[in-house]
Coordinates of C-alpha atoms in Angstrom, one line a residue:
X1 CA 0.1 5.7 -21.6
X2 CA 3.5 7.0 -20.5
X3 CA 3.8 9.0 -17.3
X4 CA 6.1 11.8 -16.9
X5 CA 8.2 12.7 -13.9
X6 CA 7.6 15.2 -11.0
X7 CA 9.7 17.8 -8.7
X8 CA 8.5 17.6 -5.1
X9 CA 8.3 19.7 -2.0
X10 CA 9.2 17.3 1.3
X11 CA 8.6 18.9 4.6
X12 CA 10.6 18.5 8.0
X13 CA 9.7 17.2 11.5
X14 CA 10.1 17.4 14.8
X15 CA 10.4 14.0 17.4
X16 CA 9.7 14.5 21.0
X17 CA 9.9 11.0 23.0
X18 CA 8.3 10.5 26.6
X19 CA 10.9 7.3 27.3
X20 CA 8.9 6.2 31.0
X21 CA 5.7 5.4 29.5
X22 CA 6.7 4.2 26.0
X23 CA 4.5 6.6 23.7
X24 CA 6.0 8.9 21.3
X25 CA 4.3 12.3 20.4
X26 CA 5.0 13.7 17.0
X27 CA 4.8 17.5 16.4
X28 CA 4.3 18.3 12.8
X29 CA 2.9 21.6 11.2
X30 CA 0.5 23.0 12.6
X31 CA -2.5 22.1 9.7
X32 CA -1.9 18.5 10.3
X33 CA -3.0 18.3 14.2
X34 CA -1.3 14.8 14.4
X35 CA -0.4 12.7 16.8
X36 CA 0.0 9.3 18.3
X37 CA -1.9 9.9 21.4
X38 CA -5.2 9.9 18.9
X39 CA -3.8 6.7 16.9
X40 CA -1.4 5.1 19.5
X41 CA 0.8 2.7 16.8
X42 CA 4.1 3.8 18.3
X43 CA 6.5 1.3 18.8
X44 CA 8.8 0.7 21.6
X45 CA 12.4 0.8 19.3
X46 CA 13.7 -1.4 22.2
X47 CA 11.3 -4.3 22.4
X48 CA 12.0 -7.8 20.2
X49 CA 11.3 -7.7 16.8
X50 CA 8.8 -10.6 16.1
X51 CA 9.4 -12.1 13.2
X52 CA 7.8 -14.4 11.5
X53 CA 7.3 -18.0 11.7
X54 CA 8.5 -20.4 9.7
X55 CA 5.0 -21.2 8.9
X56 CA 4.5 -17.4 7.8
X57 CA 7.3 -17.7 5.9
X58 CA 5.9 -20.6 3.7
X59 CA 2.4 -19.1 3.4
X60 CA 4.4 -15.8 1.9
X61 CA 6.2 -18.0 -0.1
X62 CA 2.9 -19.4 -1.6
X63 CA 1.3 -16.0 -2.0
X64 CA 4.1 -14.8 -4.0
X65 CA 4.9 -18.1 -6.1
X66 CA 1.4 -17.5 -6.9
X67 CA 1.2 -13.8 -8.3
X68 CA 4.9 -14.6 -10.5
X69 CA 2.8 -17.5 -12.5
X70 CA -0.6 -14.9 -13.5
X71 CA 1.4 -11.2 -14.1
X72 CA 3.2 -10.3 -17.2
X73 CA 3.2 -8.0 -20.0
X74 CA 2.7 -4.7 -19.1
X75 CA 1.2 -5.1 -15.9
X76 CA 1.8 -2.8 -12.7
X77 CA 1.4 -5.1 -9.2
X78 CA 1.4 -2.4 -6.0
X79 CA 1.7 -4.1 -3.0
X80 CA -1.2 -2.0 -1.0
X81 CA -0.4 -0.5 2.6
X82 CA 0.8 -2.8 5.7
X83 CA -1.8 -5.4 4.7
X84 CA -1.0 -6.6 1.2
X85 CA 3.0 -4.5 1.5
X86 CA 5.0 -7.5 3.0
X87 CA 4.8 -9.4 0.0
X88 CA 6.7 -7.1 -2.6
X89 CA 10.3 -8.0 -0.8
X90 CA 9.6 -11.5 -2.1
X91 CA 10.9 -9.4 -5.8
X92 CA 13.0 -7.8 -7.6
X93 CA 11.3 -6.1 -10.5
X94 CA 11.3 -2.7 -11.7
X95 CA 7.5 -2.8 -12.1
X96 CA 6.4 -4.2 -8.6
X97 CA 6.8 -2.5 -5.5
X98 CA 5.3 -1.7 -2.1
X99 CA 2.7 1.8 -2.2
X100 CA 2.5 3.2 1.3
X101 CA -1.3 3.7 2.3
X102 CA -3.7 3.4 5.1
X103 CA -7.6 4.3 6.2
X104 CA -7.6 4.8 2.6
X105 CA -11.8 4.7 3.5
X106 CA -11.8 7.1 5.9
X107 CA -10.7 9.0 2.4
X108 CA -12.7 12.8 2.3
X109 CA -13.1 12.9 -1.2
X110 CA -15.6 9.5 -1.1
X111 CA -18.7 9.4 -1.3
X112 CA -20.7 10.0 2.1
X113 CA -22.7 6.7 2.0
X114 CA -19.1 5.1 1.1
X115 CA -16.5 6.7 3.4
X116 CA -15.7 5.2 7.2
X117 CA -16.2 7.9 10.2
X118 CA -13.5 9.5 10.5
X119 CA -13.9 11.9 13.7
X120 CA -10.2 12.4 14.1
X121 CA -9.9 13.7 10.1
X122 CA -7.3 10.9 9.0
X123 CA -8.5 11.0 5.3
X124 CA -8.2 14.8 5.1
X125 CA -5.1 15.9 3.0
X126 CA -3.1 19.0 5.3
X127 CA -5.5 21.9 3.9
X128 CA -7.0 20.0 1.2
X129 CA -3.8 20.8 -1.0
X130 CA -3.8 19.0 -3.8
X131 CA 0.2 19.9 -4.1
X132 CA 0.8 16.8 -2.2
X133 CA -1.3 14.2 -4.0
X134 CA 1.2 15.2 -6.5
X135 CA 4.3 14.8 -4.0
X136 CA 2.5 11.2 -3.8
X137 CA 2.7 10.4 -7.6
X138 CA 6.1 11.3 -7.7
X139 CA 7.5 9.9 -4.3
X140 CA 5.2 6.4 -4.8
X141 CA 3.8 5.9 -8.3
X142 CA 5.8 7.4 -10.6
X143 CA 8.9 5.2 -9.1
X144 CA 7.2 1.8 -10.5
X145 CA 5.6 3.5 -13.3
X146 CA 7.4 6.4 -14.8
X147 CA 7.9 6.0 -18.3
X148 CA 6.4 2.6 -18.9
X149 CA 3.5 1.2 -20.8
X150 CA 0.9 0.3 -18.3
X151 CA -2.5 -2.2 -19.6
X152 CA -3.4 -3.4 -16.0
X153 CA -2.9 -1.9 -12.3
X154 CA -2.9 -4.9 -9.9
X155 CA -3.4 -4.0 -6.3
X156 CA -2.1 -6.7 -3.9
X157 CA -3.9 -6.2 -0.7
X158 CA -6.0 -8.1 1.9
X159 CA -9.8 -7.5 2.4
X160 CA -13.2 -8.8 3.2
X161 CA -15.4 -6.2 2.4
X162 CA -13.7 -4.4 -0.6
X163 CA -14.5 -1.1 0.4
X164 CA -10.7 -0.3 1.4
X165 CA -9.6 -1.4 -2.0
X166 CA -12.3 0.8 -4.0
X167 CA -10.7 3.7 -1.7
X168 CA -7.4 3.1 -2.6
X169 CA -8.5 3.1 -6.3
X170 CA -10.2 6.5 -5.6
X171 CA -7.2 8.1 -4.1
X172 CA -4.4 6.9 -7.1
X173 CA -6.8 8.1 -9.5
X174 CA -7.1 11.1 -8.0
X175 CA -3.4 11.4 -7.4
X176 CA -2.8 11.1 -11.5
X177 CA -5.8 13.2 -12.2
X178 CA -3.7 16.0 -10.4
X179 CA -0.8 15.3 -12.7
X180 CA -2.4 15.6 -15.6
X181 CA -4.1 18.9 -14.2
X182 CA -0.7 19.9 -13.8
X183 CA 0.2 19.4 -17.3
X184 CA -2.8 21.2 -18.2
X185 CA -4.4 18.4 -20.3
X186 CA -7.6 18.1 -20.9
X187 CA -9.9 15.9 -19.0
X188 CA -10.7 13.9 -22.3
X189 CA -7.3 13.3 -22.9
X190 CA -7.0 11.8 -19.1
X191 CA -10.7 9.6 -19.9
X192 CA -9.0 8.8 -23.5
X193 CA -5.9 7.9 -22.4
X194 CA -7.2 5.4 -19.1
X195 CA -9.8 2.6 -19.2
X196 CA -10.5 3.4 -15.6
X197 CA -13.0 0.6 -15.4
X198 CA -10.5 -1.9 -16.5
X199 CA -6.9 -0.8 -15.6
X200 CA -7.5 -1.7 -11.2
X201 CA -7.3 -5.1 -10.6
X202 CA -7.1 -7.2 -7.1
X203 CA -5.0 -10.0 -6.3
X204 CA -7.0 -10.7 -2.6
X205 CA -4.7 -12.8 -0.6
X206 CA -7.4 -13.9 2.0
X207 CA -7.2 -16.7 4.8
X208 CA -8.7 -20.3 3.3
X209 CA -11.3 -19.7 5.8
X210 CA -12.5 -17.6 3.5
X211 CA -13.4 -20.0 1.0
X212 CA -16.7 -22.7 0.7
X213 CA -16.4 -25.6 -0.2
X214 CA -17.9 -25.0 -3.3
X215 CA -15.6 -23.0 -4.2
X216 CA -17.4 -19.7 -3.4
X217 CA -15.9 -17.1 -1.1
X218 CA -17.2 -15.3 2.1
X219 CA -15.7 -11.9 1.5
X220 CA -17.3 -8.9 -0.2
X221 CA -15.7 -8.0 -3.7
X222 CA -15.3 -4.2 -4.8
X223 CA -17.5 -2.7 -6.4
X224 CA -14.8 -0.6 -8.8
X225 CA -11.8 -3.0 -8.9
X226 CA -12.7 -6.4 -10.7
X227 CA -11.2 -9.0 -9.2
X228 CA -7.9 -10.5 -10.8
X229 CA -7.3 -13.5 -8.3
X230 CA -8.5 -14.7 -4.9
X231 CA -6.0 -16.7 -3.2
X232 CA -6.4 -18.8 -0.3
X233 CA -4.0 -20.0 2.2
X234 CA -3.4 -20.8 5.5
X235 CA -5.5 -22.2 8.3
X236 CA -7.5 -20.4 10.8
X237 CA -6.5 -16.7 10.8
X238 CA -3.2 -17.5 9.7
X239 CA -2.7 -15.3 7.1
X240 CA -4.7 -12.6 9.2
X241 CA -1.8 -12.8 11.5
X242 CA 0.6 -11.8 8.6
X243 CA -0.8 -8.4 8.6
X244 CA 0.3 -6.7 12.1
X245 CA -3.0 -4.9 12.8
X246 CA -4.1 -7.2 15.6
X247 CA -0.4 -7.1 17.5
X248 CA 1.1 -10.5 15.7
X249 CA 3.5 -8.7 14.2
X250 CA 5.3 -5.1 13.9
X251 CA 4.3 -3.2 11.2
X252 CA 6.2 -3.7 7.8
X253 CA 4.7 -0.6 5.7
X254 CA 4.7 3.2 7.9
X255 CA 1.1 4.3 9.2
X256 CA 0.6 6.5 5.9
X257 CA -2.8 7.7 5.7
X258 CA -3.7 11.6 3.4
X259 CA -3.1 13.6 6.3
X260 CA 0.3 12.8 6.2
X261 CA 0.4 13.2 3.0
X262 CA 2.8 16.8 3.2
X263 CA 5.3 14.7 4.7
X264 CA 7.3 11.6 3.1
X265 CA 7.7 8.0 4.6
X266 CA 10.8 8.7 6.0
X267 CA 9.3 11.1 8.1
X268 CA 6.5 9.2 9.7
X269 CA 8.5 6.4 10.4
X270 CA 10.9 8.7 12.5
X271 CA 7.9 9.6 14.3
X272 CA 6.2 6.3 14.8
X273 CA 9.0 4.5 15.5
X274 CA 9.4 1.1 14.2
X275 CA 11.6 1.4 10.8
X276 CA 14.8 -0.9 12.4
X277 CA 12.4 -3.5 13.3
X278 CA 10.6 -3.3 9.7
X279 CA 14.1 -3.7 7.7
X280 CA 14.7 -6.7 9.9
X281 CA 11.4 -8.3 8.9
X282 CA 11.8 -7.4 5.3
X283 CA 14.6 -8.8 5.0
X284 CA 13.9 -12.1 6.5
X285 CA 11.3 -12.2 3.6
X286 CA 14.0 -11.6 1.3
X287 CA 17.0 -14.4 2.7
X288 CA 13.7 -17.0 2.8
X289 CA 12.9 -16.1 -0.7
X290 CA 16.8 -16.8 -2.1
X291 CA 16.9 -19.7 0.1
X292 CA 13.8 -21.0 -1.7
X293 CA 14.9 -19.9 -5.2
X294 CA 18.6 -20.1 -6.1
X295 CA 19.7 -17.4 -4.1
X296 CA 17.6 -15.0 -6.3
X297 CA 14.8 -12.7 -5.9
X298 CA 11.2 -13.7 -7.8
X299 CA 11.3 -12.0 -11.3
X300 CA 8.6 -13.1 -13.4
X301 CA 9.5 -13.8 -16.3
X302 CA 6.8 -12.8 -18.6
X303 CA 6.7 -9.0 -16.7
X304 CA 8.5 -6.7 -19.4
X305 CA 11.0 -5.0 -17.9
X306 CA 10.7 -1.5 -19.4

């Protein structure tokens, strides 16, 4: 299946800062009700970046060393949200690349019995407009997949219950389905065209806590996205730490979950604050990586290009 492009509507913002206590309070339009004082993730621009260790460094290394060896073809790899997003800056390829997303199970087009509380409407999109699912294709997917042949979707993320990466599934495939609405196609055409069951894929990079000695693994898989690979490193909670939710490190990925969806990246990291400290920390993923491999980004070779 080849994707076609998309125009898109972006929508502006306004930053207030209170500088004596540190918190920043974003006013946005007036559907989206959104602010840090309900999710307090702002980050003081002036405190020390805290970068990773060299011990991170070498379990990213691992991680990514890993996922060049099993892709190729005509395989997609998203790098999921803050906790599977670090790893993309290990590469250079035209069809890998971070996907901004978060509370992706707090989603409201789940399932009751499958979607997280979500009292503060997080996984409500701005007025339930599907408009800006589509400003999503085009902004995030359709950069790493415009135009190309696609036979799997690999999700890189982190998770122990698999119910965020069943979420995630749900919302891409929603955000396509709107495309092809779009288009006015025909919902056979988007069934006919997509193996649903078979295109999502998860490369689970989990702490080797994780994993029994008999080789079993104490996590709980998804129930819609087959597993591709489970890969272990690390010792206790060490790759945990990578992931910046528990204050071990600055976020790396902006706090992107749908009711931000009617504004871009660009604009939620203004208001959160953060976005100097996250270029410094992807980039001292990206100097370890040429350090470790001939000054060059990871490319894997068998990955088609186009």
């Amino acid at each position: 299946m080849i994707f076609p492009s998309l125009p898109f509507l972006s929508y502006f913002t306004l930053l207030l800062y209170f500088a004596n206590n540190a918190w920043s309070l974003s006013v946005f339009s007036p559907s989206s009700g959104d602010t840090n004082a309900i999710f307090p993730r702002a980050i003081d621009p002036s405190a020390p970046v805290r970068y990773y260790s060299a011990r991170e460094l070498v379990l990213i290394w691992e991680a990514c060393v890993d996922i060049q060896r099993l892709v190729g073809g005509n395989d997609i790899v998203f790098f999921v949200g803050n906790s599977g997003g670090y790893l993309a800056y290990c590469f250079d390829h035209p069809r890998m690349g971070p996907i901004p997303l978060s509370k992706s199970r707090s989603y409201y087009r789940l399932e009751p019995s499958e979607r997280q509380s979500d009292p503060h409407g997080y996984g409500v999109i701005p007025d339930k407009d599907t408009d800006h699912m589509l400003e999503y294709y085009h902004n995030y997917l359709w950069p790493k997949f415009g135009g190309k042949a696609v036979d799997r979707i690999i999700l890189v993320d982190h998770s122990s219950s698999g119910r965020s990466v069943d979420a995630t599934r749900a919302i891409l495939m929603d955000c396509i389905w709107q495309r092809y609405r779009q288009l006015e196609r025909a919902p056979s055409q988007f069934y006919n065209d997509w193996d649903w069951s078979g295109k999502f894929l998860l490369y689970n990079f989990i702490g080797r806590r994780k994993q029994f000695s008999d080789g079993t693994f104490d996590v709980e898989n998804p129930k819609r996205v087959p597993i591709f690979r489970q890969f272990t490193a690390g010792g206790n909670h060490e790759v945990d730490h990578l992931l910046a939710d528990e204050g071990y490190h600055d976020r790396v990925q902006a706090e992107y979950y749908p009711r931000r969806f009617d504004r871009t990246t660009t604009d939620i990291w203004a208001a959160d604050g953060g976005f100097p400290q996250a270029q410094r920390m992807r980039q001292q993923i990206r100097d370890y990586v040429r350090s470790r491999n001939n000054g060059q980004l990871l490319s894997p070779p068998r990955l088609n290009l186009i």
